[in-house]
Coordinates of C-alpha atoms and ligand atoms in Angstrom, one line a residue:
M1 CA -94.9 -34.4 -65.3
N2 CA -94.7 -31.6 -67.9
K3 CA -91.7 -32.3 -70.1
G4 CA -91.2 -28.9 -71.7
N5 CA -88.0 -27.0 -72.3
V6 CA -86.8 -25.4 -69.1
L7 CA -83.9 -23.7 -70.8
R8 CA -83.3 -22.9 -74.5
F9 CA -80.9 -20.6 -76.3
E10 CA -80.4 -19.6 -79.9
S11 CA -77.3 -18.4 -81.7
L12 CA -75.7 -17.2 -78.4
V13 CA -72.6 -15.1 -78.7
V14 CA -70.2 -14.0 -76.0
H15 CA -67.5 -11.7 -77.3
Y16 CA -64.7 -10.3 -75.1
K17 CA -63.0 -7.2 -76.3
N18 CA -59.2 -7.6 -76.0
R19 CA -57.5 -4.8 -74.1
R20 CA -53.9 -5.0 -75.5
I21 CA -51.8 -3.1 -73.1
F22 CA -48.4 -4.0 -74.6
S23 CA -49.4 -3.9 -78.2
L24 CA -50.6 -1.2 -80.6
R25 CA -52.0 -3.8 -83.0
R26 CA -55.7 -3.7 -83.2
S27 CA -57.6 -6.8 -82.2
G28 CA -61.1 -7.9 -82.8
G29 CA -61.2 -9.6 -79.4
I30 CA -62.4 -13.1 -78.9
R31 CA -65.7 -14.9 -79.5
A32 CA -65.6 -17.1 -76.5
V33 CA -69.1 -18.4 -77.4
D34 CA -69.8 -18.4 -81.1
E35 CA -73.5 -18.7 -82.2
V36 CA -74.5 -21.8 -80.3
S37 CA -78.0 -23.2 -79.7
M38 CA -79.6 -25.9 -77.7
S39 CA -82.6 -26.8 -75.5
L40 CA -82.8 -28.5 -72.2
E41 CA -85.9 -30.4 -71.1
Q42 CA -87.1 -30.6 -67.6
G43 CA -85.3 -33.3 -65.7
K44 CA -82.5 -33.8 -68.2
I45 CA -78.8 -33.6 -67.5
M46 CA -76.7 -32.1 -70.3
G47 CA -73.0 -32.5 -70.1
I48 CA -70.5 -30.1 -71.6
V49 CA -66.9 -31.1 -72.4
G50 CA -64.2 -29.3 -74.2
E51 CA -60.6 -28.2 -73.7
S52 CA -59.5 -25.3 -71.6
G53 CA -60.5 -22.0 -73.1
S54 CA -63.3 -23.5 -75.3
G55 CA -65.9 -21.2 -73.8
K56 CA -67.7 -23.4 -71.3
S57 CA -67.6 -21.1 -68.3
S58 CA -68.4 -18.1 -70.5
L59 CA -71.5 -19.9 -71.8
L60 CA -72.7 -20.8 -68.3
K61 CA -72.1 -17.3 -66.9
A62 CA -74.0 -15.8 -69.9
L63 CA -77.0 -18.2 -69.2
C64 CA -77.1 -16.9 -65.6
K65 CA -76.9 -13.3 -66.8
F66 CA -73.7 -12.8 -64.9
I67 CA -72.0 -11.5 -68.1
P68 CA -73.7 -9.8 -71.1
I69 CA -74.2 -11.5 -74.5
Q70 CA -73.5 -9.9 -77.8
G71 CA -76.0 -11.9 -79.8
G72 CA -78.7 -14.6 -79.6
R73 CA -81.6 -15.2 -77.3
I74 CA -82.2 -17.0 -74.0
F75 CA -85.5 -18.6 -73.0
I76 CA -86.4 -19.8 -69.5
E77 CA -89.6 -22.0 -69.6
E78 CA -90.0 -20.6 -73.1
V79 CA -90.1 -17.0 -71.9
D80 CA -87.6 -14.8 -73.8
I81 CA -85.6 -13.3 -70.9
T82 CA -82.8 -11.9 -73.1
E83 CA -83.7 -8.2 -72.7
F84 CA -85.0 -8.5 -69.1
S85 CA -83.8 -5.9 -66.6
D86 CA -82.4 -7.1 -63.3
R87 CA -85.8 -6.4 -61.7
K88 CA -87.8 -8.3 -64.4
F89 CA -85.3 -11.1 -64.3
F90 CA -85.5 -11.4 -60.4
P91 CA -88.1 -14.2 -60.3
Y92 CA -86.1 -16.2 -63.0
R93 CA -82.8 -15.9 -61.1
R94 CA -84.3 -18.3 -58.5
K95 CA -85.0 -20.9 -61.2
V96 CA -81.5 -21.0 -62.6
Q97 CA -78.8 -21.5 -60.0
M98 CA -75.1 -21.8 -60.6
I99 CA -72.6 -23.8 -58.6
P100 CA -69.2 -22.4 -59.3
Q101 CA -65.9 -24.2 -59.7
D102 CA -64.3 -22.0 -57.1
F103 CA -66.3 -21.3 -54.0
F104 CA -64.4 -18.1 -53.2
D105 CA -65.4 -16.7 -56.7
I106 CA -68.9 -15.9 -55.4
F107 CA -68.9 -16.3 -51.6
D108 CA -67.6 -14.0 -48.9
P109 CA -64.9 -15.8 -46.9
K110 CA -66.0 -13.8 -43.8
M111 CA -69.6 -15.2 -43.8
T112 CA -70.4 -18.3 -41.7
V113 CA -72.1 -21.3 -43.3
K114 CA -75.3 -20.2 -41.7
E115 CA -75.1 -16.7 -43.2
I116 CA -74.2 -18.1 -46.6
L117 CA -77.3 -20.4 -46.6
A118 CA -79.6 -17.7 -45.0
E119 CA -78.8 -15.1 -47.7
P120 CA -80.8 -16.6 -50.6
L121 CA -83.7 -17.3 -48.3
E122 CA -83.7 -13.7 -47.2
I123 CA -83.6 -12.5 -50.8
H124 CA -86.2 -14.8 -52.3
F125 CA -88.3 -15.9 -49.3
G126 CA -88.3 -12.8 -47.1
E127 CA -91.8 -13.8 -45.8
L128 CA -90.4 -16.7 -43.9
S129 CA -90.0 -16.3 -40.1
S130 CA -86.5 -16.7 -38.6
Q131 CA -87.5 -20.1 -37.1
E132 CA -88.7 -21.2 -40.6
K133 CA -85.4 -20.0 -42.1
E134 CA -83.4 -21.9 -39.5
A135 CA -85.4 -25.1 -40.1
R136 CA -84.8 -24.7 -43.8
I137 CA -81.1 -24.3 -43.3
L138 CA -80.9 -27.5 -41.2
E139 CA -83.0 -29.3 -43.9
L140 CA -80.5 -28.1 -46.6
L141 CA -77.5 -29.3 -44.5
E142 CA -79.2 -32.7 -44.2
L143 CA -79.9 -32.9 -47.9
V144 CA -76.2 -32.4 -48.7
E145 CA -75.3 -34.8 -45.9
L146 CA -73.4 -32.2 -43.8
D147 CA -73.4 -32.2 -40.0
D148 CA -75.3 -29.2 -38.5
T149 CA -72.3 -28.6 -36.2
L150 CA -70.7 -26.9 -39.2
I151 CA -73.2 -24.1 -39.1
E152 CA -71.1 -21.5 -37.3
R153 CA -67.9 -22.3 -39.3
L154 CA -66.2 -20.0 -41.8
P155 CA -65.5 -21.5 -45.3
S156 CA -61.8 -21.6 -44.6
Q157 CA -62.6 -24.0 -41.7
L158 CA -64.2 -26.5 -44.1
S159 CA -62.7 -29.1 -46.5
G160 CA -62.9 -28.6 -50.3
G161 CA -65.7 -31.3 -50.5
Q162 CA -67.6 -29.7 -47.6
R163 CA -67.4 -26.3 -49.3
Q164 CA -68.7 -27.8 -52.5
R165 CA -71.7 -29.2 -50.6
I166 CA -72.4 -25.8 -49.1
S167 CA -72.4 -24.4 -52.7
I168 CA -74.9 -27.0 -53.7
A169 CA -77.0 -26.5 -50.6
R170 CA -77.1 -22.7 -51.3
A171 CA -78.1 -23.3 -54.9
L172 CA -80.9 -25.7 -53.7
A173 CA -82.2 -23.2 -51.1
V174 CA -84.4 -21.5 -53.6
N175 CA -85.8 -24.7 -55.2
P176 CA -84.2 -24.2 -58.7
M177 CA -85.5 -25.9 -61.9
I178 CA -82.0 -25.8 -63.4
L179 CA -78.6 -26.4 -61.8
I180 CA -75.6 -25.0 -63.7
C181 CA -72.5 -26.8 -62.5
D182 CA -69.1 -25.6 -63.6
E183 CA -66.3 -28.2 -62.8
I184 CA -67.8 -28.8 -59.4
V185 CA -66.0 -32.0 -58.7
S186 CA -62.6 -31.3 -60.2
A187 CA -61.1 -30.0 -56.9
C188 CA -62.4 -32.9 -54.9
D189 CA -60.9 -36.2 -54.1
L190 CA -62.4 -39.4 -55.5
Y191 CA -64.6 -40.1 -52.5
A192 CA -66.0 -36.6 -52.4
Q193 CA -66.5 -36.7 -56.2
K194 CA -68.5 -39.9 -55.8
Q195 CA -70.7 -38.5 -53.0
I196 CA -71.4 -35.3 -54.9
L197 CA -72.3 -37.2 -58.1
K198 CA -74.6 -39.4 -56.0
L199 CA -76.3 -36.4 -54.5
L200 CA -76.8 -34.8 -58.0
T201 CA -78.3 -38.1 -59.3
T202 CA -80.7 -38.3 -56.4
L203 CA -81.7 -34.6 -56.9
N204 CA -82.3 -35.2 -60.6
R205 CA -84.4 -38.3 -60.0
E206 CA -86.4 -37.1 -57.0
K207 CA -86.9 -33.4 -57.8
N208 CA -86.6 -33.6 -61.6
I209 CA -84.1 -30.8 -61.6
A210 CA -82.5 -30.2 -65.0
M211 CA -78.7 -29.7 -65.1
L212 CA -76.0 -28.3 -67.3
F213 CA -72.8 -30.1 -66.1
V214 CA -69.4 -28.9 -67.3
S215 CA -66.4 -31.2 -66.6
H216 CA -63.0 -32.0 -68.1
N217 CA -63.7 -35.6 -67.0
I218 CA -65.4 -37.3 -69.8
A219 CA -65.9 -40.5 -67.7
V220 CA -67.9 -38.5 -65.1
I221 CA -69.9 -36.8 -67.9
A222 CA -70.6 -40.1 -69.6
H223 CA -71.8 -41.6 -66.3
L224 CA -74.0 -38.7 -65.2
C225 CA -75.4 -37.1 -68.3
H226 CA -78.3 -38.0 -70.7
D227 CA -76.8 -36.0 -73.6
I228 CA -73.4 -34.5 -74.1
I229 CA -72.2 -31.3 -75.9
V230 CA -68.6 -31.2 -77.2
M231 CA -67.5 -27.6 -77.3
H232 CA -64.5 -26.4 -79.2
R233 CA -63.4 -22.8 -79.8
G234 CA -66.8 -21.4 -78.9
K235 CA -68.7 -23.7 -81.1
F236 CA -70.7 -26.9 -80.4
L237 CA -68.9 -29.7 -82.5
E238 CA -71.4 -32.3 -81.5
I239 CA -74.5 -32.6 -79.4
G240 CA -76.1 -36.0 -78.6
S241 CA -76.1 -39.2 -76.7
L242 CA -72.9 -41.0 -75.9
E243 CA -73.6 -43.5 -78.7
M244 CA -74.1 -40.7 -81.2
L245 CA -70.8 -39.1 -80.1
R246 CA -69.0 -42.5 -80.4
G247 CA -70.1 -42.6 -84.0
S248 CA -68.9 -39.1 -84.7
S249 CA -66.6 -38.7 -87.7
N250 CA -64.9 -35.7 -86.0
S251 CA -61.4 -36.7 -84.9
Y252 CA -61.5 -34.4 -81.8
V253 CA -64.8 -36.0 -80.6
Q254 CA -63.3 -39.5 -81.3
S255 CA -60.3 -38.8 -79.2
L256 CA -62.5 -37.7 -76.3
M257 CA -64.6 -40.9 -76.7
D258 CA -61.6 -43.1 -76.6
A259 CA -60.9 -41.8 -73.1
V260 CA -64.1 -43.2 -71.6
P261 CA -63.3 -46.4 -69.8
H262 CA -66.7 -47.6 -68.6
L263 CA -69.0 -47.2 -71.5
K264 CA -71.3 -50.0 -70.3
M265 CA -72.0 -48.3 -67.0
A266 CA -72.7 -45.0 -68.8
K267 CA -75.0 -46.8 -71.2
K268 CA -76.9 -48.4 -68.4
W269 CA -77.4 -45.1 -66.7
K270 CA -78.6 -43.5 -69.9
E271 CA -81.3 -46.1 -70.3
R272 CA -82.9 -45.4 -66.9
Ligands
ATP301 N1 -63.3 -11.7 -68.7 C1 -62.6 -12.1 -69.8 N2 -62.1 -11.2 -70.6 C2 -61.5 -11.6 -71.8 N3 -61.4 -12.8 -72.2 C3 -61.9 -13.8 -71.5 C4 -62.6 -13.5 -70.2 N4 -63.0 -14.6 -69.7 C5 -62.7 -15.6 -70.5 N5 -62.0 -15.1 -71.6 C6 -61.5 -15.9 -72.7 O1 -62.6 -16.6 -73.4 C7 -62.2 -17.9 -73.8 C8 -63.1 -18.9 -73.1 O2 -62.9 -18.9 -71.7 P1 -63.7 -19.7 -70.7 O3 -63.3 -19.4 -69.3 O4 -65.2 -19.6 -71.1 O5 -63.2 -21.2 -71.1 P2 -63.5 -22.6 -70.4 O6 -63.9 -23.5 -71.5 O7 -64.4 -22.4 -69.3 O8 -62.0 -23.0 -70.0 P3 -61.5 -23.9 -68.7 O9 -61.8 -25.3 -69.0 O10 -60.1 -23.6 -68.6 O11 -62.3 -23.4 -67.5 C9 -60.7 -18.0 -73.4 O12 -59.9 -17.7 -74.5 C10 -60.5 -17.0 -72.3 O13 -59.2 -16.5 -72.3
MG302 MG1 -64.1 -22.8 -67.2

């Protein structure tokens, strides 16, 4: 299997201009992502941890081209897509799929499960017949271990864990190379968390999908990810294996590492 970089970025900057309604003071805005670089190999899971406001979601959205960047370059399969128009980016959008933290951020609450899953197939696989699309939808539901009786339901008629699986199924509908996961288990109970993490593990192993996985939960990150980025105020403080991070001289990184209870399990996972 080719082990090239599926995703790479260099000196990436996301800058939000502050609109100060109640103040006349001038402000330079905020550099939510401040000149960060990394590469992600096929089949690798990269975890990102960092306190609230450190720039994690901004980074993920920028990588999916949902928000503009103010500096740096983004490469997908070593093709520089930084300046690509929507039209030119279209074939790449399929390769990089984001699973959002909040389902209702990107999905229409009035669409049924079937419509939500059919949409990406219509956009990216318009040549499929309606029977083929239906079969694919059932296959996707099976993949995320959801009953096909849910197909006519609205998102509001699903549990949080079921909605999260629909998000995953939708992202998988277009056979992505990279899954971008933003706090996808934080709203789930422990059982649903475990099931979703198991599913991601299987997808990673069987389909060799690379992932960027953001979580506040360092234990989850340590268990799932091959390498970990510690993000702080828009910068990457550290990037490396759990062992490397444990040896970090940075006090913030150290305090995060102290919070991991099952390092043996995480180590075993990493050695696979
Ligand atoms: N649309 C926006 N306009 C202006 N500032 C923004 C916008 N979105 C995010 N920010 C700011 O950018 C910084 C990084 O936000 P971001 O959402 O990327 O952080 P995060 O690490 O994902 O936080 P959390 O863990 O709470 O989800 C924060 O200071 C935030 O207030
Ligand atoms: Mg966030």
